[in-house]
Coordinates of C-alpha atoms in Angstrom, one line a residue:
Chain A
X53 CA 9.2 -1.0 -15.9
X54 CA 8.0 -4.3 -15.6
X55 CA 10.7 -6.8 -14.2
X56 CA 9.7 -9.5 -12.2
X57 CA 11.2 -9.6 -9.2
X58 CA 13.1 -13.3 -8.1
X59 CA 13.2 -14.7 -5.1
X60 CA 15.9 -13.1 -2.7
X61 CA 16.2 -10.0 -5.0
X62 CA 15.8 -6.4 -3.3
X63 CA 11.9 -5.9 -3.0
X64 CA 12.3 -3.0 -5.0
X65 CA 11.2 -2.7 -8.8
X66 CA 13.6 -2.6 -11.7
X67 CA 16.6 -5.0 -9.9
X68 CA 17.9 -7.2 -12.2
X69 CA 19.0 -10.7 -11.2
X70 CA 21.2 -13.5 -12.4
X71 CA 18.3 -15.4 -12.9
X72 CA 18.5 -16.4 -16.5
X73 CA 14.6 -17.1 -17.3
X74 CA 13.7 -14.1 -15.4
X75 CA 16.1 -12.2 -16.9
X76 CA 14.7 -13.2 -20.5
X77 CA 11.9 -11.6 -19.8
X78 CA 12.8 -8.4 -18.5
X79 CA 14.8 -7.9 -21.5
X80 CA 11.8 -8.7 -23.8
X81 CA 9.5 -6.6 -21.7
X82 CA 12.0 -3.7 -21.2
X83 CA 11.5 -3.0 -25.0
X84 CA 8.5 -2.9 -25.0
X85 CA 7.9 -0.8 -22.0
X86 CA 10.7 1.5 -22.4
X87 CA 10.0 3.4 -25.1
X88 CA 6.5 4.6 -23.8
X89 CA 6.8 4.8 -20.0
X90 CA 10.4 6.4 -20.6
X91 CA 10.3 10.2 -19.5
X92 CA 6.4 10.3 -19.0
X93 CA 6.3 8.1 -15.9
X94 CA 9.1 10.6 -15.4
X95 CA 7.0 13.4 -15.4
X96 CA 4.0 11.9 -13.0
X97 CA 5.9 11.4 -10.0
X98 CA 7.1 15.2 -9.7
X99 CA 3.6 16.5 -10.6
X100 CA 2.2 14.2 -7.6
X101 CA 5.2 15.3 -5.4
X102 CA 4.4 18.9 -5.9
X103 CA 1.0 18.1 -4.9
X104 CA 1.3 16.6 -2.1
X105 CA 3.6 19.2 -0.4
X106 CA 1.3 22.0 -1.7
X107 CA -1.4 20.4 -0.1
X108 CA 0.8 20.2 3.1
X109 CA 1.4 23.8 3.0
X110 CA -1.9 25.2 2.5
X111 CA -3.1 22.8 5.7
X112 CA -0.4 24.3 7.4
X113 CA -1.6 27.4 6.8
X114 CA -4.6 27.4 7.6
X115 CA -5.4 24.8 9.8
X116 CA -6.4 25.4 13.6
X117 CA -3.6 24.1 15.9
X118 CA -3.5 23.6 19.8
X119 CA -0.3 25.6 21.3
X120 CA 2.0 22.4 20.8
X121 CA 1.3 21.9 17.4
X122 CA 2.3 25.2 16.4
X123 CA 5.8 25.0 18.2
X124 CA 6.5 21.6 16.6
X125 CA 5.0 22.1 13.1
X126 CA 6.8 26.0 13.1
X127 CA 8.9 26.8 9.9
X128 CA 12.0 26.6 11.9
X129 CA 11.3 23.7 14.0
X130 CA 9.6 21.6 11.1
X131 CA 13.0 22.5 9.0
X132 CA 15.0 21.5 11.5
X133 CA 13.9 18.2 11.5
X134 CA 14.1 18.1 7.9
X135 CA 17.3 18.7 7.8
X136 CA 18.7 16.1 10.1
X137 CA 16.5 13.8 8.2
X138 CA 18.3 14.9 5.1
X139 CA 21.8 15.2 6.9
X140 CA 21.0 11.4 8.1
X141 CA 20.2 10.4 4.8
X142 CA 23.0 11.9 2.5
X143 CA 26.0 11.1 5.7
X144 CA 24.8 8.0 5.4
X145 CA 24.4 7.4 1.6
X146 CA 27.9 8.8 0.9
X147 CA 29.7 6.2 3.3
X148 CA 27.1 3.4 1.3
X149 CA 28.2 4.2 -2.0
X150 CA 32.4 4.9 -0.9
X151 CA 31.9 1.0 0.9
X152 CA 29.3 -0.7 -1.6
X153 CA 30.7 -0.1 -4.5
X154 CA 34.0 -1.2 -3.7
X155 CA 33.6 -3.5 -2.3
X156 CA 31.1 -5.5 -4.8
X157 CA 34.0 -4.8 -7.5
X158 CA 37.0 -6.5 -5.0
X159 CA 34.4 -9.2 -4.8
X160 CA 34.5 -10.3 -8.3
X161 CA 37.5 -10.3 -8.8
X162 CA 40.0 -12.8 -8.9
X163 CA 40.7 -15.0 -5.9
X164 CA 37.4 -13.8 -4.2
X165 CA 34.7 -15.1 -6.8
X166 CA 34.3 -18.0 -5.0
X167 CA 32.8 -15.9 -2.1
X168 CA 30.1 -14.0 -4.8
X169 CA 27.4 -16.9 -3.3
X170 CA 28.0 -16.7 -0.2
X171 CA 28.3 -12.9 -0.3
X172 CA 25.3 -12.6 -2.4
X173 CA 23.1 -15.1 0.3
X174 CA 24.2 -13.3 3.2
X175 CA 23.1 -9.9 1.7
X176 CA 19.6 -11.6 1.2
X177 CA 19.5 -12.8 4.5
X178 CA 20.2 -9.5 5.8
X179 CA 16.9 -8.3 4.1
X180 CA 14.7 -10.0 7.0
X181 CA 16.7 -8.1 10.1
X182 CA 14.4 -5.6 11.7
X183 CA 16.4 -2.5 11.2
X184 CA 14.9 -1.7 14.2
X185 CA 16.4 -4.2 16.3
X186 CA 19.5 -3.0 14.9
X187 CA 19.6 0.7 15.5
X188 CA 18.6 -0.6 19.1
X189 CA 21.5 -3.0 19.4
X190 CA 23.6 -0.7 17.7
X191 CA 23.2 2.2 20.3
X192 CA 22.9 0.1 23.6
X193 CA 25.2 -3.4 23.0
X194 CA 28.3 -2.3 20.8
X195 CA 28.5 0.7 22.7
X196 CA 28.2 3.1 20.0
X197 CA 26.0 5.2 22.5
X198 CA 22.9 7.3 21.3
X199 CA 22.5 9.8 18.9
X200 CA 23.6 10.8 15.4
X201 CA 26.7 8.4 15.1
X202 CA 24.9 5.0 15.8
X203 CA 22.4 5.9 13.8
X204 CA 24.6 6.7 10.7
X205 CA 26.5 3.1 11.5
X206 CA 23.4 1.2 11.5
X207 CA 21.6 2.8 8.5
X208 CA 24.7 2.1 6.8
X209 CA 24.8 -1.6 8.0
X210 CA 21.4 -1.5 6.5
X211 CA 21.4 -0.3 3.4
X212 CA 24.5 -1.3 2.1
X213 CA 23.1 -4.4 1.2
X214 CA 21.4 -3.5 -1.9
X215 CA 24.4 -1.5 -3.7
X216 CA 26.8 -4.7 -2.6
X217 CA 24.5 -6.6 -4.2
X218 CA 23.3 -4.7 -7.3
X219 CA 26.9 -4.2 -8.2
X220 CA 28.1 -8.0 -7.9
X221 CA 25.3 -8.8 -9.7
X222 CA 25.7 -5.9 -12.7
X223 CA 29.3 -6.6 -13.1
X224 CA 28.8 -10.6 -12.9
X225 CA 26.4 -10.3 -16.0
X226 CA 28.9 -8.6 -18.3
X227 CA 28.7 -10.9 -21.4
X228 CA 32.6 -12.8 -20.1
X229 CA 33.2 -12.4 -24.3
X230 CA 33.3 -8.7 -24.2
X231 CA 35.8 -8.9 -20.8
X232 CA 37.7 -11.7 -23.0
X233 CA 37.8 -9.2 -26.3
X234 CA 38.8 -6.3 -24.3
X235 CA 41.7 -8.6 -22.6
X236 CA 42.2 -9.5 -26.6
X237 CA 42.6 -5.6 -27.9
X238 CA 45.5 -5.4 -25.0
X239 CA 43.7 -3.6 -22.3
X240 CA 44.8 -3.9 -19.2
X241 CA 42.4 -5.7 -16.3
X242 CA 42.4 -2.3 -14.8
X243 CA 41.2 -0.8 -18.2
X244 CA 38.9 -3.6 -18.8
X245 CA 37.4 -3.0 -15.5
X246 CA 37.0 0.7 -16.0
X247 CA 36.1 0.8 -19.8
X248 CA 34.0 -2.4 -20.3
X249 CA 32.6 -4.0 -17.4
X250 CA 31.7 -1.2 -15.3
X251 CA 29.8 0.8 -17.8
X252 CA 28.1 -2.1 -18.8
X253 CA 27.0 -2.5 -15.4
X254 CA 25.8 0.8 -14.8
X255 CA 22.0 0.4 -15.4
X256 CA 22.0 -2.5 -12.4
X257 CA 24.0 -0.6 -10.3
X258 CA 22.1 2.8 -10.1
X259 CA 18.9 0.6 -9.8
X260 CA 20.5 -0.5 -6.2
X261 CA 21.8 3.5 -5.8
X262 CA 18.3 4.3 -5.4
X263 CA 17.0 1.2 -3.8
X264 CA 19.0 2.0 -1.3
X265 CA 18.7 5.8 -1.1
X266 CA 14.7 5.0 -0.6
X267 CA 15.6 2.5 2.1
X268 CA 17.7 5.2 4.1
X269 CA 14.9 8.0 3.9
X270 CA 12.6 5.5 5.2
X271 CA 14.8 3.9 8.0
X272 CA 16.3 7.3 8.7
X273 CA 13.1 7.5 10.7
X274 CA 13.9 4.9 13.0
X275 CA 16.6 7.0 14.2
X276 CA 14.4 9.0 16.6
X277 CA 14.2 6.1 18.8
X278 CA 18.1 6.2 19.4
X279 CA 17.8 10.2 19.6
X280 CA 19.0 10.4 16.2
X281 CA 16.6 13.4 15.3
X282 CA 14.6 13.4 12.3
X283 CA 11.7 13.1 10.7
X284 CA 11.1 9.6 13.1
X285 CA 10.8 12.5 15.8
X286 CA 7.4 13.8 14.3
X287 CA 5.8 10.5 14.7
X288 CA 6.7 9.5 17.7
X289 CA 6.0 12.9 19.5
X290 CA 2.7 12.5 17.9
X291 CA 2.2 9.2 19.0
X292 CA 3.5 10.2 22.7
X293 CA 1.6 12.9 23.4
X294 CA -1.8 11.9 20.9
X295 CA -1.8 14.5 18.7
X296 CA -2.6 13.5 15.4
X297 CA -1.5 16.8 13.2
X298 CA 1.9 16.0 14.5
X299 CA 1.8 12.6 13.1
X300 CA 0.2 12.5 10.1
X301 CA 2.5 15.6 8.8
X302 CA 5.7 13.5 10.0
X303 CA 4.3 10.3 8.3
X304 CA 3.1 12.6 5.0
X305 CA 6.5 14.4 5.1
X306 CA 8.6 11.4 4.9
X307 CA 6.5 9.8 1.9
X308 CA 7.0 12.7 0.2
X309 CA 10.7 13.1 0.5
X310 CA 11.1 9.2 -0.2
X311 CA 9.1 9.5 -3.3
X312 CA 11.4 12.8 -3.8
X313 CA 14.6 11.1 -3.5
X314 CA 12.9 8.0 -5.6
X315 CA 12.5 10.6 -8.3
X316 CA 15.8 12.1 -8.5
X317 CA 17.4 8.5 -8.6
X318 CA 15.0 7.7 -11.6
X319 CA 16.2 11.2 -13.4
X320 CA 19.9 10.4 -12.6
X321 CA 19.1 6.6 -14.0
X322 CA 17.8 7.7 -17.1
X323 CA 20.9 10.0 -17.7
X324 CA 23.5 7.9 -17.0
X325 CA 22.8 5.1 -18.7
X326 CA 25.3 4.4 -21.2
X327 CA 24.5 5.6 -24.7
X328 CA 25.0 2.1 -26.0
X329 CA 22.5 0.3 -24.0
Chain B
X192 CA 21.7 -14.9 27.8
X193 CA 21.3 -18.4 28.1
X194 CA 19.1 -18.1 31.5
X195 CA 16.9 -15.4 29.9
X196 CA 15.8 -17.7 26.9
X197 CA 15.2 -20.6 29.3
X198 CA 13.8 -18.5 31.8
X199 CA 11.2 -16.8 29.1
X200 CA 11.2 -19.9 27.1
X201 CA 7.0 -19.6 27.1
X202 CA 7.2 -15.5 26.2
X203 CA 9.6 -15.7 23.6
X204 CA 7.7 -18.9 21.7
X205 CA 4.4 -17.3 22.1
X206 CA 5.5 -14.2 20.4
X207 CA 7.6 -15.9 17.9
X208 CA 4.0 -17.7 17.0
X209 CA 2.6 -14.4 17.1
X210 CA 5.1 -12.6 14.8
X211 CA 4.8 -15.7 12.4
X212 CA 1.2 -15.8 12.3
X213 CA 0.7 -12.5 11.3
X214 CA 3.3 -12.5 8.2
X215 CA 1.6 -15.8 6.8
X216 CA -1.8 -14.7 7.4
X217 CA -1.1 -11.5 5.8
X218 CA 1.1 -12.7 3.4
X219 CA -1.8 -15.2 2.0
X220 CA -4.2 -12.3 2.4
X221 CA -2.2 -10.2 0.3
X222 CA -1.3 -12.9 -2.3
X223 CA -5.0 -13.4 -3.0
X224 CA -5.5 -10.0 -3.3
X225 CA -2.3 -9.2 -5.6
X226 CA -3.2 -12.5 -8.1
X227 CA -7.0 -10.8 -8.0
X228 CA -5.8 -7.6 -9.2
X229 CA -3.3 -9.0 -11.7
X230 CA -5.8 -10.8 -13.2
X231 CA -7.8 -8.3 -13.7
X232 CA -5.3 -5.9 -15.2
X233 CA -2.6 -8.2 -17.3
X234 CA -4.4 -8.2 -20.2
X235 CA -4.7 -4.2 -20.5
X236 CA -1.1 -2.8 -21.0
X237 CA -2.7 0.6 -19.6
X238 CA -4.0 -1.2 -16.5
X239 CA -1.2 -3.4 -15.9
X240 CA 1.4 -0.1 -16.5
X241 CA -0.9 1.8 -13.6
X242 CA -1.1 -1.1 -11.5
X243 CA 3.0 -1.5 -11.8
X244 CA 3.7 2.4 -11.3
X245 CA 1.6 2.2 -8.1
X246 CA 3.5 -1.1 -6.9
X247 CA 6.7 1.1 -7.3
X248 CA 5.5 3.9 -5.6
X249 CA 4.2 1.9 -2.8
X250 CA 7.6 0.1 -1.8
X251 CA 9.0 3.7 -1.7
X252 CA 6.8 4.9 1.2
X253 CA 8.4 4.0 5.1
X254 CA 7.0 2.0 6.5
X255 CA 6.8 3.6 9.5
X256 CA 5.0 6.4 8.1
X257 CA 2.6 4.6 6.8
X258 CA 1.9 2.9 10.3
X259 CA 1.6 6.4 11.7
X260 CA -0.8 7.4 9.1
X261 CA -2.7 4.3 10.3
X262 CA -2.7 5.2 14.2
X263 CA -5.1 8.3 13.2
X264 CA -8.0 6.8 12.0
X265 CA -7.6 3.2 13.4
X266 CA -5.7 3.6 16.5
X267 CA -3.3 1.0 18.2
X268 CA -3.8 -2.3 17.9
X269 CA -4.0 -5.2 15.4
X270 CA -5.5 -3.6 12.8
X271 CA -3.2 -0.4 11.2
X272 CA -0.8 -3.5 11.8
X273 CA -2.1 -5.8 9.2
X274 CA -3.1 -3.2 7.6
X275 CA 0.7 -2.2 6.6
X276 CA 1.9 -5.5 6.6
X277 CA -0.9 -7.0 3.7
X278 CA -0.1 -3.4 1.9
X279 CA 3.4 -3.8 1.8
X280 CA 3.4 -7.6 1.0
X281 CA 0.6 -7.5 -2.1
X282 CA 3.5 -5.1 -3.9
X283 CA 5.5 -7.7 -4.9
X284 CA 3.6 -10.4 -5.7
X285 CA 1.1 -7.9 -7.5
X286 CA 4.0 -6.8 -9.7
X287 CA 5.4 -10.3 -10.4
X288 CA 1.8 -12.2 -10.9
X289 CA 1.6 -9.5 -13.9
X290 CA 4.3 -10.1 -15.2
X291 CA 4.0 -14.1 -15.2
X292 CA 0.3 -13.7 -16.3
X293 CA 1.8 -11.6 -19.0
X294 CA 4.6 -13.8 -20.1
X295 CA 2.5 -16.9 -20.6
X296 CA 3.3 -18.0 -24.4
X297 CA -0.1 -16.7 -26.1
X298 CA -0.1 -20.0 -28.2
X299 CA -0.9 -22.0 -25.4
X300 CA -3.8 -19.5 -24.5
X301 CA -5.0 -19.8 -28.2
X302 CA -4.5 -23.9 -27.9
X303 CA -6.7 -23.9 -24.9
X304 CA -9.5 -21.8 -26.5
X305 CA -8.8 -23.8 -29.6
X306 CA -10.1 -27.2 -27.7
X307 CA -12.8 -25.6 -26.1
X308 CA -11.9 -24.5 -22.6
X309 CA -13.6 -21.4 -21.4
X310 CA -11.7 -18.3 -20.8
X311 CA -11.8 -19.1 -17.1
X312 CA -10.9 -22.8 -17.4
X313 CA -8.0 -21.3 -19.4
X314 CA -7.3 -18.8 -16.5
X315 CA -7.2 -21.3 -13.9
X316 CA -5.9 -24.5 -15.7
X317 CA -3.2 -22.8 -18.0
X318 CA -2.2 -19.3 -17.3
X319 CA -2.4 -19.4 -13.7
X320 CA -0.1 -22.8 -13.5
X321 CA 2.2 -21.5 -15.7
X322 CA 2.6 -18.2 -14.0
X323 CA 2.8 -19.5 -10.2
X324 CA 6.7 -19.7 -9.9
X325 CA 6.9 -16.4 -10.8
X326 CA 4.3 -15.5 -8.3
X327 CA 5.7 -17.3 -6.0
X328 CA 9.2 -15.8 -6.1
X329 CA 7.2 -12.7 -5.3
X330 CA 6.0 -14.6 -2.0
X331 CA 9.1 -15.4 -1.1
X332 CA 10.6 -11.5 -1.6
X333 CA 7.6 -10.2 -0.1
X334 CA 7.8 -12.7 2.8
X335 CA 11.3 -11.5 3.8
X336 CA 10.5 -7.7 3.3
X337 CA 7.5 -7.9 5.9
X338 CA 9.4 -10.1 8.7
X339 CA 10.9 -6.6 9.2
X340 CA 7.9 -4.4 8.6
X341 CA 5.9 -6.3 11.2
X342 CA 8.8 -5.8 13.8
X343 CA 7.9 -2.3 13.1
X344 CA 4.3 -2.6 13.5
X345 CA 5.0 -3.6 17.2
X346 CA 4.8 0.1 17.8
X347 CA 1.5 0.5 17.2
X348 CA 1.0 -2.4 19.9
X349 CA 0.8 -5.0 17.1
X350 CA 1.6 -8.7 18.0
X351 CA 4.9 -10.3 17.4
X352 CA 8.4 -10.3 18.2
X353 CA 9.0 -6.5 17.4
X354 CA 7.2 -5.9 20.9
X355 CA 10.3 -7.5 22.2
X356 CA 13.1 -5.4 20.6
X357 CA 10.6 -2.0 21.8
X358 CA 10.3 -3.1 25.7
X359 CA 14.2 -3.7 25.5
X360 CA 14.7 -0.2 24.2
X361 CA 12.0 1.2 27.1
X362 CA 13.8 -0.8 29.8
X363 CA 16.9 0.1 28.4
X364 CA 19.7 -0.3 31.0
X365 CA 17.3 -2.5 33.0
X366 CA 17.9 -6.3 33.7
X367 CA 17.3 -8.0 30.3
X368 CA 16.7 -5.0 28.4
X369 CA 19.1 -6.2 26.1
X370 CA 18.9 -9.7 26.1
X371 CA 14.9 -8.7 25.0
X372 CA 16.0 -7.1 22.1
X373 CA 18.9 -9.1 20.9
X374 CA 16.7 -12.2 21.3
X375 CA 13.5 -10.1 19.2
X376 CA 16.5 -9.2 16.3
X377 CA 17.7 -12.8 16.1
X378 CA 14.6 -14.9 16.0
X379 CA 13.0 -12.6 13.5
X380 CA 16.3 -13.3 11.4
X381 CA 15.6 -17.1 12.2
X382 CA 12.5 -17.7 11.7
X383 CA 12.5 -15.7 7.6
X384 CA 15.4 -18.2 7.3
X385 CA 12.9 -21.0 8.0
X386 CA 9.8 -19.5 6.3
X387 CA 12.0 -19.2 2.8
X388 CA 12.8 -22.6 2.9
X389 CA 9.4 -23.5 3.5
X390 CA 8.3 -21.3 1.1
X391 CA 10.7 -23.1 -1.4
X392 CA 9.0 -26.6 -0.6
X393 CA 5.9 -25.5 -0.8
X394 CA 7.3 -24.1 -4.5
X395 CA 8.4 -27.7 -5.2
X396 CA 5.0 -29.4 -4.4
X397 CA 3.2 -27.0 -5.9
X398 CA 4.3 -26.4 -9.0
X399 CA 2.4 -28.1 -12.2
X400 CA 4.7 -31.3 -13.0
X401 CA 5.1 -30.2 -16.6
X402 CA 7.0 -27.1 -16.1
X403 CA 9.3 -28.4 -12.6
X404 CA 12.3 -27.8 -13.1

């Protein structure tokens, strides 16, 4: 639970990082923490979750609305939007995972290695770029025109930062003696790969699964301002035409299905890890 | 291209200012606030557990959510602006000054107390020196994260570059809608480039001598 996060990691907790002293400690702390905060912190999040959208459905229910707030905030038009969102999100986090991954495993190996710096710097540099300015640039200057495509291409461009990254990093803090012993016993690189270095790297990678997952429910918002549909769409109608109940339940919505998807990547964490760890 | 940044030379700078000023400003805000708030809860594993599940949960809420939750009650302007921008920005550092405070060998604590320094002097004069580059790596993360977040926040009419990429999406097909934007994307890029490094000097200078590496 309690990492500390080094400079020009994902701002999200539990990355790890090739930083040695940091590193130190999280192991240390990890102990300590883990056996507590395990599948109780596990628990809270739901609970609160299943609060929250309780609450929103009672105020639904029963709150007074003006003639516009009932059409947009209807089951059917509130679920539409919910449903792009999540189409957004999952189109999106499929072509992350089938490109991140991959890629950060070609980029360790052999002949490219000497690229991992400069890979993992420009990855960090990409942090600061307003995903705004690149749904915009997206849709208008690379001609990718408005709508549901150029928003899928930039969220990707976004968030595929974090997986390219977490995996380099997992798979470059394999213990090289375990690699070397596996080489030893007469596995193939392949089998190495498959058998020792990417299990191993698991815990890292899923950590920048979800940090990335997060990051697309909550730029998946953006896409409204390309016509991308949405969630985004809430807010900014809400914003347009003043009307508050519009934008608060976009705005709560969202926060409640990026804590939702949070969740479900801390559940699949915890699972996956490899029993050996 | 070219003509456009000449031509707006005085526009561009005085947002880039803008866009700048309001990162730093609310990045020291929200460092004094995160270091307050560490301090107070690092030495209860309770405290510094709640204060570390909230940090998570935090980072996972949009950002533009939260700035539309922040147009109700505060309406446009430069407040739900900073507001975001200082919430988003303590998260880090909050969650790394606990764990630096945390990680400080206790037998240099004990040593302090042992020749008679208060608990504050020890605060201030060990832990806290001890614990800063970890902090400040927090900084530095949470300095990147908001350079973003602020371009953001020029939805809500908040100052900065951001305001740029917006009126080249609202003039879109317009004469220099795009240069606008592409010119607001870039400098933001730009300009956390140059705030890292600064942020690394000002790491170098201000680290206690003892521990520089």
């Amino acid at each position: 639970m309690t990492a500390p996060m080094p400079a020009g990691a994902q701002a999200y907790p539990e990355t790890e990082t090739d930083d040695p002293q940091a590193a130190v400690q999280t192991r240390s702390r990890a102990r300590s923490a883990s056996g507590r905060g395990g599948w109780r912190g596990l628990l809270v999040q739901p609970v609160l979750i299943a609060a929250g959208t309780l609450a929103f459905v009672l105020w639904r229910a029963t709150a007074e609305l003006s003639d516009t707030e009932t059409r947009q905030l209807g089951w059917s038009a509130l679920g539409r939007n919910i449903v792009d969102h999540l189409q957004l999100t999952l189109v999106a986090g499929v072509l992350v995972l089938a490109i991140g991954i991959p890629l950060g495993v070609l980029l360790t190996r052999g002949p490219f290695r000497r690229a991992t710096p400069l890979v993992l710097a420009v990855a960090n540099t990409g942090q600061a770029a307003p995903a705004i300015g690149l749904f915009v640039l997206l849709a208008t200057w690379l001609g990718f025109g408005f709508g549901f495509r150029s928003a899928v291409v930039a969220l990707v461009l976004y968030t595929v930062l974090p997986v390219l990254r977490n995996t380099m990093v997992g798979l470059e803090g394999v213990d090289a003696r375990l690699v070397e012993a596996g080489r030893g016993m007469g596995m193939s690189a392949l089998a190495v790969l498959f058998r020792v270095e990417l299990p191993l790297a698991v815990p890292v990678m899923l950590a920048g699964v979800r940090t990335a997952l997060v990051l697309l429910v909550g730029t998946a918002t953006l896409a409204t301002f390309i016509s991308g549909g949405g969630l985004g769409l809430l807010i900014t109608t809400g914003v347009n035409l003043s009307l508050d109940a519009l934008l608060v339940s976009g705005a709560v919505l969202v926060a409640l299905l990026a804590l939702a998807v949070d969740w479900v990547g801390r559940v699949i964490e915890h699972l996956a890890r490899p029993k050996g760890l | 291209m070219w003509d456009y940044l000449v031509d707006r030379r005085g526009l561009i700078a005085f947002q880039a200012v803008q866009h700048v000023s309001l990162v730093v400003q609310c990045v020291v805000l929200a460092t004094g606030i995160a270091i307050g708030v560490a301090v107070l809860s690092y030495r209860s594993p309770r405290i510094s557990g709640l204060a570390n599940g909230l940090s998570a949960i935090g980072l996972t809420i949009p950002s533009f959510a939260l700035l539309g939750l922040l147009l109700a009650p505060f309406g446009f302007g430069i407040t739900p602006a900073v507001i975001a921008v200082v919430f988003y920005a303590s998260l880090p550092i909050l969650r790394n000054a606990v764990v630096g405070l945390a990680g400080v060998d206790q037998s240099l604590v004990e040593s302090a107390r042992g020749i008679g320094m208060s608990r504050l002097a020890t605060l201030v004069r060990v832990e806290l020196p001890l614990a800063w580059p970890v902090v400040l790596a927090g900084v530095r993360v949470s300095t990147q994260m908001v350079m973003g977040i602020a371009a953001v926040a020029a939805y809500v009419l908040g100052p900065g570059l951001g305001s740029l990429i917006f009126s080249g999406l609202s003039r879109l097909g317009g004469a220099n809608a795009l240069n606008a934007t592409l010119v607001g994307t870039i400098a933001i890029v730009l300009l956390a480039l140059v705030l890292d490094v600064v942020l690394v000097l000002v790491g170098r200078l201000t680290t206690s001598k003892g521990i520089r590496v």
